[in-house]
Amino acid sequence: MIKKIRNLSIHRKLLLAVLFPSLTSLVFAGLLLVVLEIAEFQQKAQDDLTTLATIIGNRSIAAVMFQDIGLANENLAALNMQPAVQAACLYDAKGRVFAQLLKGGHKSWACPVSVTQQKTHFENTHLCVVMPIIDKEETLGTILIHADFSEAYWHKIRFTGLLFLVLVGVSAMTFFLSAPLIKLISRPIKKLVYTVKTISETKDYSLRAEKIHDDEMGVLVDAFNDLIMTVDIQNQALTRAKDRYLALYNDNPTMVFNLTETGLILSVNLTGANHLGLSIDELQNCPIFNFIHPGDLSITHELIAQCLLNPLHVHKQELRQICQNGRIIWVRATARLVESRQDQHSLLLVCEDVTEAHNLTEQIAYQASHDALTGLANRAEFDKVIIHAIAQAHIDGTEHALCYLDLDQFKVVNDTCGHLAGDELLRQLGDLLKKKVRRHDFIARLGGDEFGVLMYDCSLNEAFLACEHIRDAIRDFHFAWEDRRFTIGVSIGVSSINDTGSNAVNLLKEADAACYAAKDKGRNRVHVFRPDDEELAMRHGEMQWVAKIQHGLEHNRFRLYGQPIVSIVDRHEGLHFEVLVRYQDEKGGIIPPGAFLPAAERYNLAPAMDRWVIRHLFEWIAGKPGFLDQLSLCSVNLSGLSLTDESMLAFISGQFSVWGIPTNKICFEITETAAISNLSHATEFINRLREKNCLFSLDDFGSGLSSFAYLKNLPVDFLKIDGLFVKDILDDKVDLAMVKSINEVGHIMGKKTIAEFVENKQIFDLLSELGVDYAQGYGIGKPVPLDDLIIIKPFAQ
């Protein structure tokens, strides 16, 4: 019953809440009314009959005392006026019936024989009243009145029923009058419930409940609408967040997997499914290991194990994935352990496709370790291999051979046919070398036209034979370019890698020195480095000078000297000298140029030294007030490499401008050999500086095989006759003839001559007779620091 009531609508519950109390009250009121009315009726009837019995008893005292039956009956006859009284009995003191009144309808009722046990009482609708007759506290008798109140009862019941019906009518009227009020309460609730059901079914949180009244229900509706508005806003935010999450999850360019601790796929985003070539449903509950390359299964298991072992850390690993179509991709896997609210663990695995980056990295790594032109290993990779070979030799005592190859006549191909031809030649030679070395040997291009070969488990004798074989193969190789054919050679230096070897740098220096020794001996040959080789020791000394020269340039360890040049014809000419350079070591010792200039020339440090000399010479001259007044000419040596240095001209012009040195006071000396080997560059260089009024001198003239043939093409101002001819002209007629002819040809071409190695007055006088213009040598003056230079009068009488 209660359950059924609970399921009723609010409207019906309100109706029931009004009806049930009304009915209950009505029933209880009716019952109470009946009970009260009957009780009141009985009490009133009993009181009335008791009073009547008392009155009749008092009147019947005399009749009882005098046994006057007639008077007693007359007194009882008064009860005929009471319709309810059916009988009356008058007893004497002895309890005998003295007189009685029996109405017609109740003659069947007889007065009780004894009244001693009788008391006043109701029995159903009958009332029996027993009242003693007392006179002066003496009981004279008893009167008993019997009444039937059935008619009165029915009358009372009808009255009560009528009253109950009136109450029922009033209750009904009250119920019907309450119905509209109940509707006022239930209608807003009904509308609110309808709105709630609609929102629940349609999920349309934009709907709002209708507010009807401003009562508590109105407040409830407002609160509900505010709540729904909040829910709507949160729902929209949640929807946007969901959309963003789906975009982040499914549209994420990376593959996102949610895995069990054993590697089963719980979920995967759309990108991951597309990469693997399967649908999301097909991937669920599949082991992730099904899509891992067999070679990377162990590291994948290790990755998951690390996640379980260190759940707070993010773990990364690069591995290969296998797609459905068999395609293999490289991914950068990032994983960590994720704990859910249900205390369940799962693995979040994010995989980024890095195939292109991985391939590019491999390509970059390959390019970093290989020569782009020939495909051979480069110098850096060759150094690593040498270091490994040295370590191996120290461990197991094996011997390896390091070979340094430098092509001969490669410059001819480059200069004749261009760099494209040179590149093609290097490619073909790279392929040739790969075929001529053993499979396990290592070959690299070290730069330019230089190659390196590391021969494993190879003695020096075996390496020498192998290098001869390589040399023969290159000698027999013919390179064709367009309509031209070339043959080239190779100079090879060999050094040994054994358990006494120090480091890769020294080994390469040894092989490089051996290679240069091969070139110095005539090229196209093999030279083996040996510790007791004097020629290589000299070469090694030159290589040691490289670092010293660089240190000297950086820390100004060089010192400028000057050697006088005097005029043989004009004894009054001003100061004329040649600038020479010396090296001052850490102990203050002065080292002559013969110790370091060959190394500077060989290792391309000569242009840097020329710059140092010019800059410091000009600075010294500018810092000597009045020196220019006595200076006739200052000669500065330039190496052959400086003639081909495109920036040297701009540097020299800049130094003239910075220090304000007159250009006609400077004469640049270049050797005949350098000028002839770079004739076009030398001519251009000389002409550009002569336009600025600088002078030029051709040094060591006569040492070349074709000196006179080139002389007319070189716009120089002075010829310095090679001292090898000058020093013996007193005794050697050939030398005398050479000096005489050089001097005459020079004068014919309008050039002045300078004789070197003038060591005594006899040579000086003979040069004067020959008409040579200037003299220089120890007989004139030895080189001295610039600050000690003075104007010299040679062999003054």
Tab-separated table of N, CA and C in Angstrom, residues 356-486:
chain	number	residue	atom	x	y	z
A	356	GLU	N	62.103	9.462	-41.383
A	356	GLU	CA	62.845	10.428	-42.202
A	356	GLU	C	64.023	11.002	-41.423
A	357	ALA	N	63.750	11.374	-40.156
A	357	ALA	CA	64.834	11.934	-39.346
A	357	ALA	C	65.931	10.904	-39.117
A	358	HIS	N	65.521	9.628	-38.897
A	358	HIS	CA	66.515	8.583	-38.673
A	358	HIS	C	67.351	8.367	-39.932
A	359	ASN	N	66.644	8.306	-41.075
A	359	ASN	CA	67.386	8.141	-42.339
A	359	ASN	C	68.299	9.331	-42.597
A	360	LEU	N	67.767	10.535	-42.261
A	360	LEU	CA	68.588	11.733	-42.453
A	360	LEU	C	69.785	11.713	-41.508
A	361	THR	N	69.546	11.241	-40.284
A	361	THR	CA	70.658	11.145	-39.325
A	361	THR	C	71.716	10.176	-39.830
A	362	GLU	N	71.230	9.030	-40.333
A	362	GLU	CA	72.186	8.062	-40.882
A	362	GLU	C	72.928	8.647	-42.078
A	363	GLN	N	72.151	9.411	-42.883
A	363	GLN	CA	72.787	10.029	-44.044
A	363	GLN	C	73.822	11.062	-43.612
A	364	ILE	N	73.429	11.874	-42.593
A	364	ILE	CA	74.368	12.881	-42.087
A	364	ILE	C	75.587	12.205	-41.472
A	365	ALA	N	75.310	11.118	-40.705
A	365	ALA	CA	76.422	10.390	-40.101
A	365	ALA	C	77.329	9.806	-41.175
A	366	TYR	N	76.687	9.309	-42.253
A	366	TYR	CA	77.491	8.771	-43.361
A	366	TYR	C	78.304	9.886	-44.007
A	367	GLN	N	77.624	11.032	-44.239
A	367	GLN	CA	78.326	12.148	-44.868
A	367	GLN	C	79.434	12.684	-43.961
A	368	ALA	N	79.183	12.621	-42.632
A	368	ALA	CA	80.197	13.106	-41.697
A	368	ALA	C	81.417	12.199	-41.663
A	369	SER	N	81.225	10.958	-42.046
A	369	SER	CA	82.331	10.010	-41.981
A	369	SER	C	82.830	9.585	-43.361
A	370	HIS	N	82.213	10.100	-44.429
A	370	HIS	CA	82.598	9.697	-45.779
A	370	HIS	C	82.801	10.907	-46.675
A	371	ASP	N	83.614	10.717	-47.649
A	371	ASP	CA	83.883	11.749	-48.644
A	371	ASP	C	82.756	11.758	-49.666
A	372	ALA	N	82.176	12.950	-49.901
A	372	ALA	CA	81.025	13.043	-50.789
A	372	ALA	C	81.386	12.742	-52.239
A	373	LEU	N	82.614	13.006	-52.616
A	373	LEU	CA	83.001	12.829	-54.018
A	373	LEU	C	83.257	11.369	-54.365
A	374	THR	N	84.043	10.696	-53.540
A	374	THR	CA	84.461	9.331	-53.879
A	374	THR	C	83.674	8.257	-53.147
A	375	GLY	N	82.941	8.639	-52.101
A	375	GLY	CA	82.236	7.635	-51.309
A	375	GLY	C	83.137	6.899	-50.338
A	376	LEU	N	84.414	7.249	-50.299
A	376	LEU	CA	85.335	6.634	-49.354
A	376	LEU	C	85.199	7.303	-47.983
A	377	ALA	N	85.760	6.687	-46.975
A	377	ALA	CA	85.793	7.307	-45.659
A	377	ALA	C	86.616	8.595	-45.718
A	378	ASN	N	86.272	9.546	-44.826
A	378	ASN	CA	87.005	10.806	-44.820
A	378	ASN	C	88.114	10.804	-43.766
A	379	ARG	N	88.725	11.959	-43.605
A	379	ARG	CA	89.888	12.060	-42.717
A	379	ARG	C	89.497	11.775	-41.256
A	380	ALA	N	88.340	12.320	-40.819
A	380	ALA	CA	87.923	12.110	-39.434
A	380	ALA	C	87.701	10.636	-39.130
A	381	GLU	N	87.046	9.951	-40.045
A	381	GLU	CA	86.790	8.525	-39.838
A	381	GLU	C	88.095	7.739	-39.892
A	382	PHE	N	89.003	8.164	-40.761
A	382	PHE	CA	90.294	7.488	-40.874
A	382	PHE	C	91.077	7.629	-39.563
A	383	ASP	N	90.979	8.819	-38.939
A	383	ASP	CA	91.652	9.020	-37.644
A	383	ASP	C	91.095	8.060	-36.594
A	384	LYS	N	89.771	7.870	-36.581
A	384	LYS	CA	89.157	6.958	-35.603
A	384	LYS	C	89.656	5.529	-35.811
A	385	VAL	N	89.749	5.129	-37.078
A	385	VAL	CA	90.190	3.768	-37.380
A	385	VAL	C	91.647	3.586	-36.949
A	386	ILE	N	92.462	4.600	-37.158
A	386	ILE	CA	93.868	4.513	-36.749
A	386	ILE	C	93.970	4.364	-35.226
A	387	ILE	N	93.171	5.181	-34.505
A	387	ILE	CA	93.183	5.099	-33.039
A	387	ILE	C	92.798	3.698	-32.574
A	388	HIS	N	91.784	3.127	-33.213
A	388	HIS	CA	91.358	1.769	-32.853
A	388	HIS	C	92.465	0.761	-33.167
A	389	ALA	N	93.114	0.935	-34.306
A	389	ALA	CA	94.190	0.021	-34.686
A	389	ALA	C	95.361	0.118	-33.694
A	390	ILE	N	95.676	1.324	-33.242
A	390	ILE	CA	96.749	1.496	-32.249
A	390	ILE	C	96.391	0.768	-30.960
A	391	ALA	N	95.129	0.939	-30.519
A	391	ALA	CA	94.691	0.270	-29.288
A	391	ALA	C	94.766	-1.241	-29.437
A	392	GLN	N	94.366	-1.729	-30.616
A	392	GLN	CA	94.406	-3.178	-30.862
A	392	GLN	C	95.854	-3.681	-30.851
A	393	ALA	N	96.752	-2.904	-31.444
A	393	ALA	CA	98.161	-3.306	-31.467
A	393	ALA	C	98.743	-3.357	-30.061
A	394	HIS	N	98.342	-2.449	-29.206
A	394	HIS	CA	98.834	-2.451	-27.827
A	394	HIS	C	98.265	-3.620	-27.040
A	395	ILE	N	97.061	-4.097	-27.421
A	395	ILE	CA	96.423	-5.194	-26.687
A	395	ILE	C	97.006	-6.547	-27.087
A	396	ASP	N	97.026	-6.820	-28.393
A	396	ASP	CA	97.421	-8.169	-28.842
A	396	ASP	C	98.764	-8.197	-29.563
A	397	GLY	N	99.454	-7.034	-29.665
A	397	GLY	CA	100.770	-7.018	-30.273
A	397	GLY	C	100.788	-7.165	-31.783
A	398	THR	N	99.651	-6.998	-32.434
A	398	THR	CA	99.607	-7.111	-33.900
A	398	THR	C	100.275	-5.899	-34.535
A	399	GLU	N	100.633	-6.043	-35.802
A	399	GLU	CA	101.273	-4.957	-36.550
A	399	GLU	C	100.411	-4.617	-37.758
A	400	HIS	N	100.214	-3.323	-37.957
A	400	HIS	CA	99.435	-2.840	-39.092
A	400	HIS	C	100.291	-1.814	-39.836
A	401	ALA	N	99.854	-1.490	-41.051
A	401	ALA	CA	100.598	-0.530	-41.866
A	401	ALA	C	99.697	0.632	-42.252
A	402	LEU	N	100.233	1.846	-42.081
A	402	LEU	CA	99.526	3.064	-42.453
A	402	LEU	C	100.185	3.623	-43.708
A	403	CYS	N	99.382	3.776	-44.767
A	403	CYS	CA	99.903	4.225	-46.061
A	403	CYS	C	99.282	5.575	-46.417
A	404	TYR	N	100.165	6.511	-46.806
A	404	TYR	CA	99.740	7.857	-47.179
A	404	TYR	C	100.026	8.036	-48.663
A	405	LEU	N	98.978	8.248	-49.483
A	405	LEU	CA	99.108	8.328	-50.934
A	405	LEU	C	98.847	9.753	-51.397
A	406	ASP	N	99.767	10.297	-52.211
A	406	ASP	CA	99.605	11.636	-52.784
A	406	ASP	C	99.813	11.519	-54.296
A	407	LEU	N	98.784	11.897	-55.061
A	407	LEU	CA	98.839	11.738	-56.516
A	407	LEU	C	99.870	12.691	-57.107
A	408	ASP	N	100.546	12.231	-58.123
A	408	ASP	CA	101.494	13.056	-58.872
A	408	ASP	C	100.827	13.540	-60.151
A	409	GLN	N	101.092	14.768	-60.514
A	409	GLN	CA	100.591	15.366	-61.756
A	409	GLN	C	99.069	15.524	-61.768
A	410	PHE	N	98.445	15.472	-60.596
A	410	PHE	CA	96.991	15.677	-60.570
A	410	PHE	C	96.648	17.114	-60.961
A	411	LYS	N	97.525	18.053	-60.581
A	411	LYS	CA	97.270	19.461	-60.891
A	411	LYS	C	97.216	19.710	-62.384
A	412	VAL	N	97.943	18.870	-63.154
A	412	VAL	CA	97.927	19.030	-64.611
A	412	VAL	C	96.525	18.795	-65.155
A	413	VAL	N	95.869	17.749	-64.644
A	413	VAL	CA	94.503	17.441	-65.098
A	413	VAL	C	93.556	18.558	-64.684
A	414	ASN	N	93.705	19.017	-63.462
A	414	ASN	CA	92.818	20.072	-62.958
A	414	ASN	C	92.976	21.357	-63.756
A	415	ASP	N	94.248	21.750	-64.003
A	415	ASP	CA	94.491	23.008	-64.710
A	415	ASP	C	94.164	22.903	-66.182
A	416	THR	N	94.301	21.731	-66.734
A	416	THR	CA	94.084	21.566	-68.179
A	416	THR	C	92.609	21.397	-68.521
A	417	CYS	N	91.931	20.563	-67.751
A	417	CYS	CA	90.543	20.210	-68.105
A	417	CYS	C	89.510	20.752	-67.127
A	418	GLY	N	89.948	21.343	-66.035
A	418	GLY	CA	88.994	21.906	-65.084
A	418	GLY	C	88.720	20.972	-63.915
A	419	HIS	N	87.985	21.515	-62.946
A	419	HIS	CA	87.735	20.764	-61.713
A	419	HIS	C	86.798	19.585	-61.930
A	420	LEU	N	85.919	19.682	-62.901
A	420	LEU	CA	85.035	18.543	-63.164
A	420	LEU	C	85.837	17.313	-63.554
A	421	ALA	N	86.817	17.542	-64.383
A	421	ALA	CA	87.671	16.423	-64.786
A	421	ALA	C	88.455	15.904	-63.593
A	422	GLY	N	88.961	16.840	-62.760
A	422	GLY	CA	89.697	16.418	-61.583
A	422	GLY	C	88.830	15.597	-60.637
A	423	ASP	N	87.580	16.019	-60.465
A	423	ASP	CA	86.671	15.260	-59.600
A	423	ASP	C	86.403	13.866	-60.155
A	424	GLU	N	86.199	13.792	-61.457
A	424	GLU	CA	85.942	12.480	-62.068
A	424	GLU	C	87.163	11.583	-61.932
A	425	LEU	N	88.354	12.163	-62.074
A	425	LEU	CA	89.576	11.376	-61.911
A	425	LEU	C	89.659	10.827	-60.483
A	426	LEU	N	89.333	11.653	-59.495
A	426	LEU	CA	89.381	11.191	-58.107
A	426	LEU	C	88.364	10.077	-57.863
A	427	ARG	N	87.178	10.197	-58.468
A	427	ARG	CA	86.176	9.137	-58.307
A	427	ARG	C	86.669	7.815	-58.882
A	428	GLN	N	87.230	7.891	-60.086
A	428	GLN	CA	87.699	6.661	-60.732
A	428	GLN	C	88.873	6.050	-59.963
A	429	LEU	N	89.754	6.915	-59.449
A	429	LEU	CA	90.875	6.388	-58.676
A	429	LEU	C	90.393	5.788	-57.348
A	430	GLY	N	89.321	6.388	-56.747
A	430	GLY	CA	88.751	5.811	-55.537
A	430	GLY	C	88.234	4.398	-55.789
A	431	ASP	N	87.544	4.225	-56.917
A	431	ASP	CA	87.053	2.882	-57.265
A	431	ASP	C	88.218	1.925	-57.519
A	432	LEU	N	89.275	2.445	-58.164
A	432	LEU	CA	90.435	1.603	-58.468
A	432	LEU	C	91.118	1.149	-57.172
A	433	LEU	N	91.261	2.080	-56.231
A	433	LEU	CA	91.923	1.731	-54.972
A	433	LEU	C	91.120	0.690	-54.191
A	434	LYS	N	89.789	0.807	-54.207
A	434	LYS	CA	88.951	-0.167	-53.481
A	434	LYS	C	89.152	-1.577	-54.052
A	435	LYS	N	89.427	-1.640	-55.335
A	435	LYS	CA	89.631	-2.958	-55.960
A	435	LYS	C	91.026	-3.511	-55.672
A	436	LYS	N	91.978	-2.619	-55.408
A	436	LYS	CA	93.365	-3.063	-55.275
A	436	LYS	C	93.781	-3.346	-53.829
A	437	VAL	N	92.970	-3.002	-52.871
A	437	VAL	CA	93.318	-3.308	-51.478
A	437	VAL	C	92.531	-4.533	-51.038
A	438	ARG	N	92.974	-5.151	-49.944
A	438	ARG	CA	92.278	-6.319	-49.436
A	438	ARG	C	90.900	-5.926	-48.882
A	439	ARG	N	90.027	-6.911	-48.812
A	439	ARG	CA	88.648	-6.634	-48.426
A	439	ARG	C	88.560	-6.039	-47.027
A	440	HIS	N	89.400	-6.511	-46.114
A	440	HIS	CA	89.302	-6.041	-44.735
A	440	HIS	C	90.169	-4.816	-44.467
A	441	ASP	N	90.909	-4.333	-45.469
A	441	ASP	CA	91.679	-3.114	-45.291
A	441	ASP	C	90.761	-1.895	-45.379
A	442	PHE	N	91.244	-0.787	-44.851
A	442	PHE	CA	90.415	0.428	-44.777
A	442	PHE	C	91.055	1.510	-45.624
A	443	ILE	N	90.231	2.142	-46.486
A	443	ILE	CA	90.726	3.178	-47.392
A	443	ILE	C	89.908	4.443	-47.190
A	444	ALA	N	90.580	5.597	-47.302
A	444	ALA	CA	89.908	6.876	-47.081
A	444	ALA	C	90.543	7.932	-47.972
A	445	ARG	N	89.734	8.945	-48.279
A	445	ARG	CA	90.270	10.116	-48.953
A	445	ARG	C	90.547	11.162	-47.887
A	446	LEU	N	91.802	11.577	-47.776
A	446	LEU	CA	92.212	12.473	-46.706
A	446	LEU	C	92.030	13.933	-47.072
A	447	GLY	N	91.839	14.219	-48.349
A	447	GLY	CA	91.663	15.593	-48.784
A	447	GLY	C	92.432	15.865	-50.056
A	448	GLY	N	91.851	16.706	-50.933
A	448	GLY	CA	92.513	17.022	-52.176
A	448	GLY	C	92.793	15.771	-52.992
A	449	ASP	N	94.068	15.566	-53.330
A	449	ASP	CA	94.460	14.375	-54.088
A	449	ASP	C	95.225	13.398	-53.195
A	450	GLU	N	94.875	13.384	-51.917
A	450	GLU	CA	95.567	12.517	-50.967
A	450	GLU	C	94.617	11.439	-50.456
A	451	PHE	N	95.147	10.209	-50.355
A	451	PHE	CA	94.374	9.067	-49.882
A	451	PHE	C	95.152	8.380	-48.768
A	452	GLY	N	94.415	7.648	-47.937
A	452	GLY	CA	95.048	6.877	-46.879
A	452	GLY	C	94.533	5.449	-46.910
A	453	VAL	N	95.439	4.495	-46.634
A	453	VAL	CA	95.065	3.083	-46.594
A	453	VAL	C	95.625	2.500	-45.298
A	454	LEU	N	94.746	1.826	-44.535
A	454	LEU	CA	95.174	1.129	-43.327
A	454	LEU	C	95.126	-0.369	-43.621
A	455	MET	N	96.296	-0.998	-43.628
A	455	MET	CA	96.399	-2.424	-43.923
A	455	MET	C	96.537	-3.189	-42.610
A	456	TYR	N	95.489	-3.948	-42.274
A	456	TYR	CA	95.466	-4.692	-41.020
A	456	TYR	C	96.373	-5.926	-41.089
A	457	ASP	N	97.004	-6.251	-39.947
A	457	ASP	CA	97.839	-7.456	-39.844
A	457	ASP	C	98.831	-7.526	-40.999
A	458	CYS	N	99.582	-6.450	-41.136
A	458	CYS	CA	100.479	-6.337	-42.298
A	458	CYS	C	101.810	-5.754	-41.832
A	459	SER	N	102.906	-6.424	-42.172
A	459	SER	CA	104.236	-5.923	-41.834
A	459	SER	C	104.645	-4.854	-42.832
A	460	LEU	N	105.742	-4.158	-42.528
A	460	LEU	CA	106.217	-3.104	-43.425
A	460	LEU	C	106.622	-3.673	-44.786
A	461	ASN	N	107.258	-4.837	-44.795
A	461	ASN	CA	107.667	-5.433	-46.081
A	461	ASN	C	106.448	-5.795	-46.924
A	462	GLU	N	105.436	-6.400	-46.265
A	462	GLU	CA	104.210	-6.745	-46.993
A	462	GLU	C	103.503	-5.490	-47.485
A	463	ALA	N	103.496	-4.440	-46.638
A	463	ALA	CA	102.863	-3.191	-47.039
A	463	ALA	C	103.606	-2.562	-48.216
A	464	PHE	N	104.938	-2.647	-48.192
A	464	PHE	CA	105.724	-2.087	-49.305
A	464	PHE	C	105.352	-2.769	-50.622
A	465	LEU	N	105.259	-4.089	-50.599
A	465	LEU	CA	104.892	-4.818	-51.819
A	465	LEU	C	103.481	-4.461	-52.266
A	466	ALA	N	102.555	-4.360	-51.287
A	466	ALA	CA	101.173	-4.015	-51.632
A	466	ALA	C	101.105	-2.613	-52.219
A	467	CYS	N	101.884	-1.685	-51.660
A	467	CYS	CA	101.885	-0.314	-52.178
A	467	CYS	C	102.510	-0.246	-53.566
A	468	GLU	N	103.522	-1.058	-53.824
A	468	GLU	CA	104.092	-1.127	-55.177
A	468	GLU	C	103.040	-1.608	-56.171
A	469	HIS	N	102.251	-2.560	-55.723
A	469	HIS	CA	101.179	-3.060	-56.583
A	469	HIS	C	100.168	-1.949	-56.866
A	470	ILE	N	99.835	-1.165	-55.823
A	470	ILE	CA	98.903	-0.046	-56.004
A	470	ILE	C	99.519	1.001	-56.927
A	471	ARG	N	100.817	1.282	-56.707
A	471	ARG	CA	101.495	2.279	-57.550
A	471	ARG	C	101.479	1.858	-59.010
A	472	ASP	N	101.747	0.583	-59.260
A	472	ASP	CA	101.739	0.091	-60.647
A	472	ASP	C	100.354	0.214	-61.263
A	473	ALA	N	99.304	-0.081	-60.458
A	473	ALA	CA	97.937	-0.005	-60.976
A	473	ALA	C	97.582	1.428	-61.357
A	474	ILE	N	98.006	2.397	-60.528
A	474	ILE	CA	97.713	3.799	-60.834
A	474	ILE	C	98.553	4.276	-62.012
A	475	ARG	N	99.784	3.803	-62.102
A	475	ARG	CA	100.649	4.193	-63.232
A	475	ARG	C	100.076	3.685	-64.540
A	476	ASP	N	99.497	2.481	-64.513
A	476	ASP	CA	98.939	1.891	-65.735
A	476	ASP	C	97.531	2.396	-66.039
A	477	PHE	N	96.980	3.182	-65.118
A	477	PHE	CA	95.624	3.685	-65.314
A	477	PHE	C	95.664	4.867	-66.281
A	478	HIS	N	94.787	4.878	-67.246
A	478	HIS	CA	94.696	5.971	-68.224
A	478	HIS	C	93.356	6.680	-68.055
A	479	PHE	N	93.429	7.965	-67.817
A	479	PHE	CA	92.218	8.753	-67.617
A	479	PHE	C	91.901	9.509	-68.889
A	480	ALA	N	90.693	9.347	-69.386
A	480	ALA	CA	90.263	10.009	-70.622
A	480	ALA	C	89.224	11.067	-70.284
A	481	TRP	N	89.441	12.236	-70.826
A	481	TRP	CA	88.460	13.319	-70.648
A	481	TRP	C	88.319	14.048	-71.974
A	482	GLU	N	87.126	13.954	-72.519
A	482	GLU	CA	86.847	14.505	-73.842
A	482	GLU	C	87.827	13.885	-74.833
A	483	ASP	N	88.690	14.665	-75.469
A	483	ASP	CA	89.610	14.105	-76.461
A	483	ASP	C	91.029	13.972	-75.921
A	484	ARG	N	91.171	14.002	-74.579
A	484	ARG	CA	92.498	13.955	-73.994
A	484	ARG	C	92.642	12.720	-73.122
A	485	ARG	N	93.878	12.233	-73.034
A	485	ARG	CA	94.182	11.087	-72.180
A	485	ARG	C	95.359	11.456	-71.286
A	486	PHE	N	95.267	11.024	-70.027
A	486	PHE	CA	96.301	11.374	-69.059
A	486	PHE	C	96.757	10.116	-68.336
